[in-house]
CSV table of C-alpha atoms in Angstrom, one decimal:
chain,number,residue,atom,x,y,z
A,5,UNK,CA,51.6,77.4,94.6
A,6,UNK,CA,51.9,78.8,91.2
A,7,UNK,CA,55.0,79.4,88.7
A,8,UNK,CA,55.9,80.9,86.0
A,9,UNK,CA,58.7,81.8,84.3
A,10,UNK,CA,58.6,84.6,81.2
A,11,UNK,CA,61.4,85.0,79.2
A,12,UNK,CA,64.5,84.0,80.9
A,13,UNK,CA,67.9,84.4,80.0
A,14,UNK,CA,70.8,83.6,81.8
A,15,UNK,CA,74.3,83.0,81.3
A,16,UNK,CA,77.5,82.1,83.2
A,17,UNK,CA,80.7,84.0,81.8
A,18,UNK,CA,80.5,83.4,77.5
A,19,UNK,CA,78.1,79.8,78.0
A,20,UNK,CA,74.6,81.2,77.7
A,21,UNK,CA,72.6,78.1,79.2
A,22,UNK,CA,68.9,80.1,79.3
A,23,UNK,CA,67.5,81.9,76.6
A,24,UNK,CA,64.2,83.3,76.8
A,25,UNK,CA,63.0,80.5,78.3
A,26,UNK,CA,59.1,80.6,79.3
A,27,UNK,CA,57.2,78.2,81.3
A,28,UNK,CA,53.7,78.2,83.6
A,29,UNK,CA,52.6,75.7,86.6
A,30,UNK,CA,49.2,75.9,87.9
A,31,UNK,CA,48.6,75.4,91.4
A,32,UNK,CA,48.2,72.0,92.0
A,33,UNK,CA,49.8,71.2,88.4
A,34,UNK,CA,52.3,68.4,88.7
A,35,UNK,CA,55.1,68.6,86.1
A,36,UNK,CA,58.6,66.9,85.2
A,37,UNK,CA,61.2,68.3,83.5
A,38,UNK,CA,63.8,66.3,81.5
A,39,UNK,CA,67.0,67.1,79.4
A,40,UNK,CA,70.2,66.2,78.5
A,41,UNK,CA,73.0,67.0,81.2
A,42,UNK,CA,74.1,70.9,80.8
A,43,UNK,CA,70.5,71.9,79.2
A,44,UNK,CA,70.0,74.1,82.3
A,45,UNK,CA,67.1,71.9,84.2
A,46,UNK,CA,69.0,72.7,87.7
A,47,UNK,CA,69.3,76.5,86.6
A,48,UNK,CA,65.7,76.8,85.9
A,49,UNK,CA,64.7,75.1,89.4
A,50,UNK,CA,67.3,77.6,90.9
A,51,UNK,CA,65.8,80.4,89.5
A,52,UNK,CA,62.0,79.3,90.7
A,53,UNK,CA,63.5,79.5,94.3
A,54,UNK,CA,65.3,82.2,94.1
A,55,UNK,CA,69.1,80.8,94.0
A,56,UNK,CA,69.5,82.7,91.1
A,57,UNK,CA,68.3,85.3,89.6
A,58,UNK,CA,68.2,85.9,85.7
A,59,UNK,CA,70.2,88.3,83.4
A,60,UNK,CA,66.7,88.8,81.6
A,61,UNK,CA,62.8,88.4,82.0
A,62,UNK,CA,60.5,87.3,85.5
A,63,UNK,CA,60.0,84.2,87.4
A,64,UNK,CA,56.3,84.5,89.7
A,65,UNK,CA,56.2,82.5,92.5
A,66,UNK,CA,52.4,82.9,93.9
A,67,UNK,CA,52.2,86.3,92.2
A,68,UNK,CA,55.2,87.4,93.4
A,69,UNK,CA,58.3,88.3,91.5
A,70,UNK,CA,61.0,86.6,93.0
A,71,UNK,CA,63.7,87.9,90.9
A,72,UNK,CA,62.9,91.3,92.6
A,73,UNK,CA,62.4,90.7,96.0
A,74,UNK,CA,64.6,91.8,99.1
A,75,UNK,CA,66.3,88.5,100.5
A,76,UNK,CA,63.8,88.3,103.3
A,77,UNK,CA,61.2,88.2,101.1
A,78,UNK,CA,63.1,85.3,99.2
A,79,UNK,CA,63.5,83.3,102.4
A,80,UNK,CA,59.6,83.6,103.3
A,81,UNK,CA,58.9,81.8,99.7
A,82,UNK,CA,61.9,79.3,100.2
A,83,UNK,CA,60.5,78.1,103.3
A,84,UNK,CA,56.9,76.8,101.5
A,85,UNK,CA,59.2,75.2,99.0
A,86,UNK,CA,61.0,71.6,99.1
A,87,UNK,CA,64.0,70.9,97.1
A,88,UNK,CA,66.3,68.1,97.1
A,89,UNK,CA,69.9,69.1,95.3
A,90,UNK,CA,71.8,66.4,93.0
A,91,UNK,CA,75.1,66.1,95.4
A,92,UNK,CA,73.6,67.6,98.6
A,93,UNK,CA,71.4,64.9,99.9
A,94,UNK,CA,72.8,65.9,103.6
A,95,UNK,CA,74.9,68.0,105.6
A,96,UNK,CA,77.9,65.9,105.8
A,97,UNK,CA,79.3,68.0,109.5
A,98,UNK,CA,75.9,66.7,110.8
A,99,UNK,CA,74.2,63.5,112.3
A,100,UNK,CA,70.9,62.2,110.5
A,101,UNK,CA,68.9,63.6,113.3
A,102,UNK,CA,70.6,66.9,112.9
A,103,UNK,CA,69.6,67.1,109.1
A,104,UNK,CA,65.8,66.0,110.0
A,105,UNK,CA,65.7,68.7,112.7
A,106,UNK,CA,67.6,71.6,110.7
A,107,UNK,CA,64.4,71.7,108.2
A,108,UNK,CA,61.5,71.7,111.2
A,109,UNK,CA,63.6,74.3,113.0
A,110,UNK,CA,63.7,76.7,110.1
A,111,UNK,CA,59.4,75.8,109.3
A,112,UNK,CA,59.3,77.4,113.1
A,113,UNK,CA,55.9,76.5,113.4
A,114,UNK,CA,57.4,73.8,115.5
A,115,UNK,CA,58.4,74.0,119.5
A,116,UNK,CA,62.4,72.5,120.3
A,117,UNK,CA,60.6,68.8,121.9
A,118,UNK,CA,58.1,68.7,119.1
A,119,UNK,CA,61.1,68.7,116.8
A,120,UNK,CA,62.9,65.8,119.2
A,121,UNK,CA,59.9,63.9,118.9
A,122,UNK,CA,59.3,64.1,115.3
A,123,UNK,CA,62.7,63.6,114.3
A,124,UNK,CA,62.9,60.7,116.8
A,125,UNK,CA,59.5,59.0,115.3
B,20,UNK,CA,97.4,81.2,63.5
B,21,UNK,CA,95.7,85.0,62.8
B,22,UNK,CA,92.9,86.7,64.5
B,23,UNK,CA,91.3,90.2,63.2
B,24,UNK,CA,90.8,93.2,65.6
B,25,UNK,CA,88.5,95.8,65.1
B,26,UNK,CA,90.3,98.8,65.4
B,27,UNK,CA,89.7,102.8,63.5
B,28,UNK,CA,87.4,101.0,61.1
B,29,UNK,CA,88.7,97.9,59.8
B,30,UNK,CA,90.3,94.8,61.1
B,31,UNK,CA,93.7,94.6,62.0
B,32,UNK,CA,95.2,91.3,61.4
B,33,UNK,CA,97.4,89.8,64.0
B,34,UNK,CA,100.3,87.2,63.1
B,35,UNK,CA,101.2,84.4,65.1
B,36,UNK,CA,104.5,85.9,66.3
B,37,UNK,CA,102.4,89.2,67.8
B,38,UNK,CA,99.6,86.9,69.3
B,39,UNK,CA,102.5,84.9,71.0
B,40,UNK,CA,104.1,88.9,72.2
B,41,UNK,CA,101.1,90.1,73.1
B,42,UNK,CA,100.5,86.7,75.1
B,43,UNK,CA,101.8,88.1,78.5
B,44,UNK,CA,100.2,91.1,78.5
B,45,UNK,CA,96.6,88.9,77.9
B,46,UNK,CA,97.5,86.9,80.9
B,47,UNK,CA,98.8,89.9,82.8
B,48,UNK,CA,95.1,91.7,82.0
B,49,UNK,CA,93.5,88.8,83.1
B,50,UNK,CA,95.1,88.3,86.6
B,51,UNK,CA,94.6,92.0,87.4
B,52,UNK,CA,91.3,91.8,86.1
B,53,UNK,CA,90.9,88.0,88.6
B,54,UNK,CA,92.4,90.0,91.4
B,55,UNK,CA,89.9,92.8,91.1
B,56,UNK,CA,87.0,90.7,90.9
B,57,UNK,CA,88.0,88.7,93.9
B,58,UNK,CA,88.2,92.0,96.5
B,59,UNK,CA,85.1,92.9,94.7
B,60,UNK,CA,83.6,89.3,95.8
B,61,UNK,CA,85.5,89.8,98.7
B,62,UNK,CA,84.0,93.5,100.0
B,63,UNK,CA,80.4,92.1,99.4
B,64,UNK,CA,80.8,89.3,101.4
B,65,UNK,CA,82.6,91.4,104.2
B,66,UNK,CA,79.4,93.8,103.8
B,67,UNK,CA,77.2,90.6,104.2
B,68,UNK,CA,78.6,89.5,107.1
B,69,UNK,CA,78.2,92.9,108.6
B,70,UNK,CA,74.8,92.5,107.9
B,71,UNK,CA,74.4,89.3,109.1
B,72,UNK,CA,75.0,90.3,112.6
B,73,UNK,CA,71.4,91.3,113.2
B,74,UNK,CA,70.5,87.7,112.8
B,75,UNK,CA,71.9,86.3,116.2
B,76,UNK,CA,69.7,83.4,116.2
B,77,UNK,CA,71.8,81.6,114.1
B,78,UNK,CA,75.2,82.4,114.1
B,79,UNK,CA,75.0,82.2,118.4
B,80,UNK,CA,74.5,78.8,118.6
B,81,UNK,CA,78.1,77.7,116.6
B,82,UNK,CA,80.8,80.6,118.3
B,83,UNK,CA,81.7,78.3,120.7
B,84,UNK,CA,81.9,76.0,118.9
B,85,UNK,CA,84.1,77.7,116.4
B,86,UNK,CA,86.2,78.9,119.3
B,87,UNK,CA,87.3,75.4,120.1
B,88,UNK,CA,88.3,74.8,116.1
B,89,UNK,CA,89.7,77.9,115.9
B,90,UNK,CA,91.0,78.7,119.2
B,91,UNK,CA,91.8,75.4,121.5
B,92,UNK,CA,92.5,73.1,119.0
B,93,UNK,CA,95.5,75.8,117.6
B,94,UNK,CA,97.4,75.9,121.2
B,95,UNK,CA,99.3,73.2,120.3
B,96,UNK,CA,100.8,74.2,117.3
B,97,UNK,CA,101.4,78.1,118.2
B,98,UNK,CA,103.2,76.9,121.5
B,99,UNK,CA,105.4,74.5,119.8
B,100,UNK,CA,106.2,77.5,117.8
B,101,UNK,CA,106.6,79.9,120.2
B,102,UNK,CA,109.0,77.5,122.5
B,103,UNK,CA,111.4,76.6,120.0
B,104,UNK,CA,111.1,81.1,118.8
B,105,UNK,CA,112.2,81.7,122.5
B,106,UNK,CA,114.7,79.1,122.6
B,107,UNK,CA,116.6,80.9,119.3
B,108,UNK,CA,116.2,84.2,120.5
B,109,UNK,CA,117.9,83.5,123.5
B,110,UNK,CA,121.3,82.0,121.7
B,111,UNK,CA,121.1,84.6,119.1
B,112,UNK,CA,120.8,87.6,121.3
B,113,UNK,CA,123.7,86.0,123.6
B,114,UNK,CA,125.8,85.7,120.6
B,115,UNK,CA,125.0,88.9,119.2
B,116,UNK,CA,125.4,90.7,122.4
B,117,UNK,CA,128.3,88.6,124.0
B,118,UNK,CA,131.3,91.4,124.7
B,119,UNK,CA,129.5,94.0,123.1
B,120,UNK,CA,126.9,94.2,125.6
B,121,UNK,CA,125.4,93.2,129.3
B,122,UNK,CA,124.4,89.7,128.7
B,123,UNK,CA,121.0,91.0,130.7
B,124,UNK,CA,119.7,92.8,127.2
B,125,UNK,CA,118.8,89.0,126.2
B,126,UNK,CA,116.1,89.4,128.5
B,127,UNK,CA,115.2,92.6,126.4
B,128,UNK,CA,115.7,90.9,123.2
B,129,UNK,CA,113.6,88.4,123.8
B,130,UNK,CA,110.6,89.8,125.8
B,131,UNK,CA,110.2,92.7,123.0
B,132,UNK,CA,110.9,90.8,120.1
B,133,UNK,CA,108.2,87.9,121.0
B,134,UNK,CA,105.5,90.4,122.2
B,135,UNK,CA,105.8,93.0,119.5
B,136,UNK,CA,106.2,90.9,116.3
B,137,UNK,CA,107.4,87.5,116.5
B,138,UNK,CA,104.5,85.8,119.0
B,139,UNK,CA,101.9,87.5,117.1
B,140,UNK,CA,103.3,87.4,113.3
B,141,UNK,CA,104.6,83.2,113.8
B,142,UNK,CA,101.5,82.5,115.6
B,143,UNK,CA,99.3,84.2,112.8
B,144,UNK,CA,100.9,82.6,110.1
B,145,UNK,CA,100.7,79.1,111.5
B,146,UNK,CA,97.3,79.5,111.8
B,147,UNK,CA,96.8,80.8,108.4
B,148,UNK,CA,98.2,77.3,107.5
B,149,UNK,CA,95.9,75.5,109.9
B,150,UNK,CA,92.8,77.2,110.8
B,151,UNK,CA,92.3,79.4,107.0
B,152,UNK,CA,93.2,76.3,104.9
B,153,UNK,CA,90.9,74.3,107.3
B,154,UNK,CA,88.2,77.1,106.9
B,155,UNK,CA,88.5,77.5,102.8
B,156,UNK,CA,88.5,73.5,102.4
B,157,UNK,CA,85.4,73.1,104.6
B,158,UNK,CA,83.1,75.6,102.8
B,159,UNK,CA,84.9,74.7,99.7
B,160,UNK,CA,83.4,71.7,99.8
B,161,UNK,CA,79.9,72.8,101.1
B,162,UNK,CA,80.0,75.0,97.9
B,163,UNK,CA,81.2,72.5,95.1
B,164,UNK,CA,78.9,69.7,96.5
B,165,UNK,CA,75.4,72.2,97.0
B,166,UNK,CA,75.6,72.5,100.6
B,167,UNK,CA,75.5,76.0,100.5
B,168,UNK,CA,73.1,76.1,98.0
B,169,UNK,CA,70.8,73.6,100.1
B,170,UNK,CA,70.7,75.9,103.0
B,171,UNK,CA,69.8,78.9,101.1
B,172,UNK,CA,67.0,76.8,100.0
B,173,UNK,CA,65.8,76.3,103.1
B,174,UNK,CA,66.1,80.1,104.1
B,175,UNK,CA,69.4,80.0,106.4
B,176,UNK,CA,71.5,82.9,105.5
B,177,UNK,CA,74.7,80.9,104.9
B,178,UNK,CA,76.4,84.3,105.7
B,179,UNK,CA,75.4,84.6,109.2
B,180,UNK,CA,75.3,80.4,109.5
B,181,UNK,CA,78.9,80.0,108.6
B,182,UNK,CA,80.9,83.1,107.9
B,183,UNK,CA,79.9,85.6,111.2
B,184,UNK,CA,80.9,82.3,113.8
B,185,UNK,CA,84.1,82.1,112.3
B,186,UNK,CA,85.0,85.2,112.2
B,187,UNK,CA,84.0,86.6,115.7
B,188,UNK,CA,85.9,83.2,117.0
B,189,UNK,CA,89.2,84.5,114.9
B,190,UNK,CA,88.8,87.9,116.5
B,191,UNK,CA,87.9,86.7,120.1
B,192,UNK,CA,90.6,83.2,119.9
B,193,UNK,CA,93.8,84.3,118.5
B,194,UNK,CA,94.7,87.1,120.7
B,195,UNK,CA,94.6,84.9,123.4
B,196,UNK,CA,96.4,82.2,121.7
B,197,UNK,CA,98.9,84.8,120.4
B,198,UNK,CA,98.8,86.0,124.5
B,199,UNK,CA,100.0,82.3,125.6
B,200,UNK,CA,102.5,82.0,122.8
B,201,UNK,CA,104.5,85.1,123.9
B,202,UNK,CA,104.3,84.0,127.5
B,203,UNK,CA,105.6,80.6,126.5
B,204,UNK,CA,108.4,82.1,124.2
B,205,UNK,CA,109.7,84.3,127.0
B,206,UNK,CA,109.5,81.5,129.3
B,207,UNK,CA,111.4,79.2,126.8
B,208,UNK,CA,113.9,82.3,126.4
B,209,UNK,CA,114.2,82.2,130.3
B,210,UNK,CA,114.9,78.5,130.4
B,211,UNK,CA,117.8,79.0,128.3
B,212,UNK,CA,119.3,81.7,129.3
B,213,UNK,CA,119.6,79.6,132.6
B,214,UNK,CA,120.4,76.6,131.3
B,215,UNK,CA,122.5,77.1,128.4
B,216,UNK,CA,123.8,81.0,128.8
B,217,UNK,CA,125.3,80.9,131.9
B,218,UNK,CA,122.6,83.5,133.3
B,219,UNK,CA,121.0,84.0,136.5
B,220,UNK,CA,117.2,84.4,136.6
B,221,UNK,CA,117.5,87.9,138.1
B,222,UNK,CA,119.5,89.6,135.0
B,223,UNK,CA,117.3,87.8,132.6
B,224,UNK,CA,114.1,89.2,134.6
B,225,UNK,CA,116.1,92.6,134.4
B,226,UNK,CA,116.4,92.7,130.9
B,227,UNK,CA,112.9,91.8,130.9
B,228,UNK,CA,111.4,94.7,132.7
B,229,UNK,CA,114.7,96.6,131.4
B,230,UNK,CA,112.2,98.7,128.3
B,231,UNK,CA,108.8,96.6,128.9
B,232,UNK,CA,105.7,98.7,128.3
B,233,UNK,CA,102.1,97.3,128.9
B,234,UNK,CA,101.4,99.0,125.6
B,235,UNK,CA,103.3,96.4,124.4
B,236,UNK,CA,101.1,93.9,124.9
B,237,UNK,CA,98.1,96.0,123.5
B,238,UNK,CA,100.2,96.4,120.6
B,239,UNK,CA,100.5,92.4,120.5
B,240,UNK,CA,96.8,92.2,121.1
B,241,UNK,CA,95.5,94.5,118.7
B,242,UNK,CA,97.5,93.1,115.5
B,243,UNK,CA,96.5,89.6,116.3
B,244,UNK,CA,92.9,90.7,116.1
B,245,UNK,CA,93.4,91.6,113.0
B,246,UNK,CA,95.4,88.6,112.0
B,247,UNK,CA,92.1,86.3,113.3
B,248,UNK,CA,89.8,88.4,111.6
B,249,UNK,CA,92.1,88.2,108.5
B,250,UNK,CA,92.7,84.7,108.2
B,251,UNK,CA,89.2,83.5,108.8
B,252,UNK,CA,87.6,86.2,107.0
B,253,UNK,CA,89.9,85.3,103.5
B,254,UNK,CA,89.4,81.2,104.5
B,255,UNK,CA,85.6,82.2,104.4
B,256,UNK,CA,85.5,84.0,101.0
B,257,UNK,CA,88.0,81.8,99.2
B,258,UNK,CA,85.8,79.0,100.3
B,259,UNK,CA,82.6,80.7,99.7
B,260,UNK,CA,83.7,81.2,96.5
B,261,UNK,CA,84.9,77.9,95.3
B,262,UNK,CA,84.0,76.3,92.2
B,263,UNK,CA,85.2,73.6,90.2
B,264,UNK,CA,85.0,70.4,92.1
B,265,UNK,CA,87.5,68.8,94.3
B,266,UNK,CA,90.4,70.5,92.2
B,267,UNK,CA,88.5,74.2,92.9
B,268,UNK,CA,88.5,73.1,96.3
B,269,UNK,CA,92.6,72.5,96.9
B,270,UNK,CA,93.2,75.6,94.5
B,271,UNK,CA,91.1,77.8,97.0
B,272,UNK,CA,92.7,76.1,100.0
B,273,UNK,CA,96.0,77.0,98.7
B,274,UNK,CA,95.1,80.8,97.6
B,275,UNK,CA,93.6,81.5,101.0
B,276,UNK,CA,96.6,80.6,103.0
B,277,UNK,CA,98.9,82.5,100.3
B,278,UNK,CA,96.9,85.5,100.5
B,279,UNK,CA,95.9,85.6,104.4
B,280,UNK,CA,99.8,85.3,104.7
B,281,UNK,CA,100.6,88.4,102.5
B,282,UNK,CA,97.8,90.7,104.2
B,283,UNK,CA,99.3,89.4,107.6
B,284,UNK,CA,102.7,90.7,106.5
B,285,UNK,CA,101.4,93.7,104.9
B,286,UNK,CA,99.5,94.0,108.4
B,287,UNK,CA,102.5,93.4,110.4
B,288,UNK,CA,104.2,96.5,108.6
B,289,UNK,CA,100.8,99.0,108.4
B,290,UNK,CA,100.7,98.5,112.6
B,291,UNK,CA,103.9,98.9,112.7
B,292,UNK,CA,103.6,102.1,111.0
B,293,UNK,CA,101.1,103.7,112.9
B,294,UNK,CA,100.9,102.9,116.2
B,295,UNK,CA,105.0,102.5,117.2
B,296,UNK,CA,106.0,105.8,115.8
């Protein structure tokens, strides 16, 4: 999967956090990104997967640009992506099992006992 | 304290005593400008749940569930309610009628008043207390803490995974709580007229049936529909858009019941207005 992001602004109310922000990953390319609390490292990742979308400029996701895709379109990238959110480690309404299984069900290459199974291994 | 203004070409310079004048009408601009934005928020949500209907899959699976929360788990309260409404009703009407009028018009008093606006209105703001605060607190929460967030990421529509259950249960559950309420009411109202008014069961049954229409209870059904819808649907958009950590959280548990209980009143007033004249 490839990324990039081209001139990316983005601001909430007066605090402008992005601005014209540029970055490329290959396919394949493993990359970290560090930065002092605030300096808009969530915002960019929420902007790769579509969370958010930017006041200015393109983020490509495998040649497409999510920024102007249809929701369903959005949701077919989403689902080839893995992301792991500072607070939101788990669904705190649900069991363990329930937070394994919610992931598999959505992949729906997966049949309901081959879900049971996996989440049970 | 000054601050310029562009105005007609050059600044005007403001003192600190028309900063502190003009300080009302800021904060006045700003609410209306708040309240605008949130019905704006509000409308696309409502317009996103509508949407979300298509996607059955995966709102189905939690009505029921939803139902119970919403529903079964608010009889309690909404009876208590109702029981100690009939109870009143009864004394006042006696006393109010006593002399003046056959004591059989408490059973009118009390059957009409509980189906047309008292079963429906005290049950609907009870539940704005317990099933919208408990609705804005839970998403609330799922908002500030990335919940939300995280099942958007993995390509639920949070609209149709949380907001469409919870709504179709407030539509389907509180007429049928609000049903049992006025039954209870009138039933409480019964009780003491026997016990305490010196009545037999056949003039308060009288009264009853005295002006009873079965529009009535349609009347009673239809406006607690739109209560359920109301107080789930503002729960679910104050909640949905929380921010500002565990204080966002109270502050949008608070607004929803405060609001859900205004449009319930305003409700109360538009039915009323329409379809009993």
């Amino acid at each position: 999967m490839s990324i990039e992001l081209v001139d990316i602004h983005k601001a909430f109310g007066e605090k402008k956090v992005l601005q014209g922000f540029s970055l490329t990953i290959a396919s394949g390319q493993t990359m970290s990104v560090i930065g002092a609390s605030g300096s808009g490292k969530s915002v960019t990742l929420k902007h790769i997967i579509g969370l958010l979308r930017p006041d200015a400029g393109e983020v490509w996701v495998d040649g497409e640009n999510i920024a102007r895709l249809d929701q369903a379109s959005v949701y077919r990238i989403r689902r080839k992506v893995g992301f792991v959110f500072q607070f939101a480690a788990l669904f705190d309404s649900m069991t363990i099992a329930e937070n394994v299984a919610m992931g598999l069900e959505r992949m729906e290459k997966y049949s309901d006992s081959e879900i049971r199974a996996r989440v049970e291994s | 304290m000054s601050g310029p203004l562009a105005g007609h070409g050059r600044d005007i310079v403001l003192d600190s005593s028309m900063h502190r004048s003009l300080a009302p009408v800021h904060a006045l601009g700003r609410g209306a400008l708040r309240s605008v934005a949130a019905v704006g928020r509000a409308g696309y949500l409502g317009m996103d749940a509508v949407r979300a209907l298509r996607k059955v899959k995966l709102w189905a699976p939690h009505v029921v569930s939803q139902m119970t929360k919403v529903g079964v788990e608010s009889v309690p309260i909404a009876l208590f309610i109702a029981t100690f409404t009939g109870v009143v009703l009864a004394l006042q009407a006696s006393y109010t009628f006593t002399g003046a009028m056959p004591l059989y018009f408490v059973g009118v008093l009390v059957g009409k008043t509980m189906i047309l606006e008292l079963g429906p209105v005290l049950t609907g703001l009870a539940l704005s207390g317990r099933v919208g605060a408990n609705i804005a607190a839970e998403i609330g929460t799922m908002r500030v803490t990335e919940q939300i967030d995280a099942l958007e990421a993995l390509a639920y529509d949070p609209v149709a995974y949380l907001v469409v259950p919870r709504v179709l249960a407030g539509a389907i559950m509180f007429p049928m709580v609000v049903i049992l309420a006025n039954g209870l009411g009138i039933l409480a109202g019964w009780g003491t007229s026997l016990a305490l008014l010196d009545m037999s069961s056949a003039e308060f049954l009288k009264g009853l049936r005295l002006f009873f229409e079965p529009w009535d209870v349609q009347f009673s059904t239809i406006k607690s529909i739109s209560f359920g819808i109301t107080v789930t649907a503002v729960g679910c958009s104050f909640g949905f858009h929380t921010s500002g950590g565990a204080a966002g959280v109270g502050k949008a548990t608070t607004q929803a019941v405060v609001i859900s209980s205004m449009i319930i009143l305003v409700l109360d007033a538009f039915w009323a207005a329409t379809l009993l004249q």
